[in-house]
Amino acid sequence: MSVYQRKFGYLNRFNTDFGLQVVAFDPDDGEMDSYLSVDSVFTDKFDGTRRYDYGAKYKETSMLYITMVKNNYADFSRTELREVLGWLTGLRKVSWLDLYNDDDGKISYSFLGRVTDVKLQKMDARVIGIKVEFTSVSPWAFSSVQKIELTLNGNKTLVPVCNYSDEYSLYLHPNITFVNKSENGSLNIFNRTTGEETIINSLAMNEKVVLDTNKIIYSDNQMKIFSDDFNFVWPRLVHGYNHLHVTGIGHLIIEYRNTFKIADAFDDNDDMNTAPPYKNILHLKDITLL
C-alpha cells in the first residue's frame, strides 16, 4: 500500500530531518489491498465428510511503501544515502512508524513493525529517489496513544473512556499505571458498562503497580507477591463509551491505542484520532466525583 502522507516518523527521526519529501513515481492503479483477508480455522472429520469450524484469523500483515526524493529534487550523494540507510535499516526489534497528514504535529496513523527493504530509484547512474518497504506485525493501523491522567483523592471518580476501534466484537485492554499515596492503599476500577470490577489491595506507600495490555501485573516492590490482594480481573474496554468508576488515593494513568481497519483510510484527510462521533472524548469537566 503506497503512503502519500508528507511526513512520517520512525526511530525518533523524521523524513524532514534529512530534507526528504514523500512522492510517487508510478500512478495508482486504483486497487489497494485492505490486508483483512482471513483463513478459516478448522479440522476435517476422519472420513472427510465435513469440517469442524473453529472460527477465522487474519492471514496477512499490512505492507507500506514510502517513496521519497530530496526537497530540491537533486541527486543523492553517497554520504546522504548512507545517512538515510543508517536511519532506516539494521533494526533488530519492531518499532512504531507514525504518519502525519499535516505539519501540526498530530499523528494520523501508526504502524508497528520494521523496515524490511529499501530500494533506490535510479535514472541512468544517478540515485534520484528512495523507496521504503515497511512490514507491519498486524493488519491494523493504530491511533496515537490516548492518555488519561488524574489524581485520585479517595472519592469515587467517574472517568468516561471511549474505545472507537473498528473491530467492534473485540475488547481493548488499556495499560494502567497507579502510584499509591496511602498506607495499606487500594485501587478499585469498576466498568459500569461491562459490569467488571478490578480490585487491588494492600499497597504500600508510593508503591507503583502496572496492569499492561498483555494482562500482566507488575509492582516496583520486588518482594511483592499478588495473591488475595488482587482479584485478577484486567480492565477491558468495549466499543464505544466505557464509564469507569475509580476509587483510590494516588496518581492514575490510563493509556491505550485504538485500532483501525485501514482499507482506503489513507485517502481520508480526517484525523482518525478524533474521528466522529467521539471527538474530544475526555476533558476535565467530564471527570466528576460521586
XYZ file of C-alpha atoms in Angstrom:
290
model
C 0.000 0.000 0.000
C 1.529 3.297 -1.056
C 1.780 6.059 1.524
C 1.278 9.675 0.476
C 1.437 11.487 3.802
C 4.038 14.210 3.548
C 5.677 13.418 6.870
C 6.434 10.256 8.801
C 8.404 9.426 11.913
C 10.448 6.301 12.630
C 13.040 5.576 15.325
C 12.714 9.105 16.722
C 13.626 10.696 13.379
C 11.553 12.184 10.570
C 11.966 12.288 6.801
C 12.077 16.084 7.092
C 15.237 15.777 9.231
C 17.016 14.523 6.098
C 15.459 17.047 3.719
C 13.188 14.413 2.152
C 9.626 14.642 0.872
C 7.174 11.878 0.032
C 6.288 11.448 -3.662
C 5.036 8.775 -6.058
C 6.774 7.748 -9.292
C 4.146 5.343 -10.600
C 0.443 6.209 -10.931
C -2.005 4.455 -8.635
C -3.771 1.603 -10.468
C -6.945 2.083 -8.421
C -6.648 -1.155 -6.491
C -5.481 -1.373 -2.908
C -5.248 -4.305 -0.527
C -7.044 -3.961 2.817
C -4.939 -6.781 4.346
C -8.082 -8.050 6.061
C -8.400 -11.393 4.254
C -8.949 -14.287 6.644
C -8.287 -18.010 6.876
C -10.803 -20.416 8.385
C -9.537 -22.446 11.330
C -10.860 -25.994 11.060
C -10.200 -29.705 11.303
C -11.516 -32.401 8.982
C -13.705 -35.249 10.130
C -11.892 -38.586 9.901
C -13.900 -39.728 6.856
C -13.676 -36.350 5.090
C -17.430 -35.767 5.080
C -17.365 -32.479 6.961
C -15.190 -29.922 8.669
C -15.337 -28.600 12.223
C -15.002 -24.831 12.035
C -13.367 -23.055 14.983
C -13.504 -19.511 13.648
C -11.200 -17.417 11.492
C -7.938 -15.488 11.713
C -6.350 -12.715 9.672
C -3.723 -14.189 7.369
C -1.829 -11.069 6.278
C 0.011 -8.131 7.771
C -0.042 -4.690 6.217
C 2.784 -3.566 3.925
C 3.595 0.113 3.471
C 5.592 1.637 0.621
C 7.016 5.137 1.003
C 8.849 6.804 -1.891
C 10.965 9.897 -1.173
C 13.090 12.438 -3.032
C 15.155 15.368 -1.810
C 13.324 18.644 -1.309
C 15.378 20.306 -4.062
C 14.973 17.244 -6.366
C 18.749 16.855 -6.542
C 20.612 13.563 -6.774
C 21.615 11.699 -3.626
C 25.279 11.666 -2.726
C 26.894 8.592 -1.183
C 27.069 10.311 2.196
C 23.355 11.189 2.107
C 22.424 7.646 1.120
C 24.463 6.206 3.992
C 22.758 8.563 6.459
C 19.267 7.611 5.277
C 20.049 3.879 5.116
C 21.627 4.054 8.551
C 18.373 5.518 9.879
C 16.026 3.051 8.228
C 17.821 -0.307 8.336
C 19.506 -2.617 10.801
C 16.795 -2.601 13.482
C 16.605 -5.862 15.450
C 13.227 -5.162 17.042
C 9.957 -3.717 15.855
C 9.226 -0.032 16.285
C 6.421 2.435 15.593
C 6.104 4.236 12.288
C 3.910 7.325 12.627
C 2.198 9.047 9.695
C 1.254 12.729 9.747
C -1.226 14.392 7.389
C -0.033 17.915 8.110
C 2.818 19.616 9.898
C 0.713 20.263 13.003
C 2.435 17.506 14.976
C -0.658 15.287 15.194
C -0.324 11.605 14.324
C -2.896 10.318 11.841
C -1.964 6.629 11.932
C 0.711 4.438 13.483
C 2.025 1.021 12.454
C 4.141 -1.375 14.475
C 6.798 -3.218 12.504
C 10.160 -2.687 10.839
C 11.631 -1.557 7.534
C 12.282 -4.750 5.571
C 13.694 -3.319 2.349
C 14.994 -0.083 0.873
C 15.233 0.301 -2.901
C 16.978 3.066 -4.822
C 15.154 4.828 -7.657
C 17.775 5.445 -10.324
C 17.951 7.465 -13.517
C 20.981 6.466 -15.544
C 23.722 6.214 -12.899
C 22.155 8.768 -10.595
C 20.073 7.994 -7.493
C 17.061 10.301 -7.530
C 14.741 8.614 -5.018
C 14.383 6.076 -2.231
C 11.553 3.575 -1.838
C 10.999 2.204 1.669
C 9.175 -1.073 2.331
C 7.722 -1.385 5.839
C 6.246 -4.667 7.107
C 3.766 -4.366 9.963
C 3.156 -7.036 12.600
C -0.624 -6.889 12.084
C -3.257 -5.923 9.504
C -4.197 -2.933 11.654
C -3.394 0.733 11.782
C -3.363 2.318 15.235
C -4.140 5.696 16.704
C -1.606 7.690 18.675
C -1.509 6.892 22.391
C -4.736 8.002 24.082
C -3.786 9.074 27.602
C -5.928 9.889 30.625
C -4.097 11.094 33.721
C -5.651 12.125 37.013
C -5.062 12.330 40.762
C -7.369 10.279 42.998
C -8.289 11.593 46.452
C -10.177 8.622 47.865
C -13.581 9.545 46.460
C -15.215 7.560 43.688
C -14.329 9.235 40.383
C -16.260 8.776 37.141
C -13.934 8.547 34.142
C -15.559 8.188 30.686
C -13.205 6.341 28.321
C -14.022 5.860 24.640
C -12.904 2.917 22.518
C -13.666 3.739 18.883
C -11.731 0.857 17.345
C -13.120 -0.679 14.161
C -13.185 -4.247 15.486
C -16.457 -3.988 17.395
C -16.502 -7.531 18.766
C -13.086 -7.382 20.467
C -12.149 -5.908 23.826
C -9.378 -3.354 24.160
C -7.062 -3.794 27.165
C -5.570 -0.465 28.321
C -2.229 -0.018 30.059
C -2.923 1.224 33.602
C -0.303 2.690 35.944
C -1.132 3.565 39.548
C 1.170 5.116 42.176
C -0.357 4.622 45.615
C -0.186 7.523 48.090
C -1.674 5.988 51.246
C -0.757 3.402 53.866
C -2.242 -0.006 53.064
C -3.777 1.540 49.964
C -6.045 0.086 47.298
C -7.244 0.653 43.754
C -10.746 -0.173 42.567
C -11.812 0.162 38.918
C -15.433 -0.680 38.126
C -16.532 -0.550 34.483
C -20.212 0.261 34.714
C -20.609 -0.528 31.007
C -19.388 -4.137 31.274
C -20.116 -4.759 34.964
C -16.500 -5.885 35.556
C -14.508 -4.767 38.587
C -10.749 -4.758 39.202
C -9.598 -4.699 42.832
C -6.025 -4.349 44.143
C -5.458 -4.147 47.909
C -2.570 -3.955 50.419
C -0.496 -1.433 48.506
C 2.458 0.148 50.318
C 3.057 3.897 50.388
C 4.454 5.059 46.989
C 4.152 1.552 45.540
C 3.750 1.586 41.761
C 1.672 -1.089 40.038
C 1.134 -1.568 36.303
C -1.548 -3.608 34.554
C -0.319 -3.910 30.985
C -2.049 -4.689 27.699
C -0.853 -8.323 27.829
C -2.816 -8.960 31.038
C 0.254 -8.989 33.294
C 0.509 -7.104 36.587
C 3.774 -5.611 37.838
C 4.898 -3.907 41.040
C 8.083 -1.941 41.731
C 8.177 -3.748 45.088
C 10.454 -6.689 44.269
C 9.120 -8.656 47.241
C 5.526 -8.289 46.119
C 3.509 -11.454 45.505
C -0.035 -10.910 44.237
C -2.423 -13.445 45.710
C -5.579 -12.479 47.584
C -4.552 -8.818 47.181
C -5.636 -8.890 43.515
C -8.775 -10.399 42.016
C -7.021 -10.959 38.645
C -9.609 -9.066 36.609
C -7.905 -6.904 33.972
C -9.850 -3.821 32.871
C -11.096 -4.044 29.299
C -13.000 -1.643 27.096
C -15.909 -2.486 24.827
C -16.571 -0.488 21.674
C -17.943 2.975 22.389
C -18.083 4.712 25.748
C -16.964 2.918 28.913
C -17.869 4.550 32.208
C -15.199 3.723 34.782
C -15.782 4.287 38.486
C -12.311 4.583 40.011
C -11.501 4.699 43.736
C -8.114 5.092 45.407
C -5.585 7.610 46.686
C -2.727 8.319 44.326
C -1.843 9.036 40.716
C -3.538 7.091 37.891
C -2.620 6.900 34.190
C -4.726 5.057 31.574
C -3.162 4.591 28.136
C -4.350 2.762 25.016
C -4.386 2.858 21.223
C -7.465 2.463 19.055
C -7.228 0.039 16.131
C -8.362 0.839 12.592
C -9.142 -1.293 9.574
C -7.075 0.696 7.140
C -8.836 -0.086 3.795
C -8.857 3.264 1.933
C -8.180 5.280 5.091
C -5.020 6.795 3.618
C -7.150 8.751 1.182
C -9.157 10.234 4.047
C -7.942 13.587 5.326
C -9.831 13.298 8.610
C -7.678 12.703 11.662
C -8.739 9.263 12.883
C -7.555 10.104 16.380
C -10.545 12.423 16.665
C -12.981 10.526 14.481
C -16.646 11.441 14.973
C -18.746 10.947 16.970
C -16.072 10.731 19.672
C -14.184 13.980 19.180
C -12.524 15.370 22.310
C -13.651 12.394 24.336
C -12.236 13.481 27.654
C -11.970 16.882 29.288
C -11.502 17.835 32.898
C -15.162 18.790 33.023
C -16.066 15.183 32.180
C -14.455 13.863 35.381
C -16.869 14.093 38.275
C -16.726 12.954 41.869
C -19.555 10.731 43.079
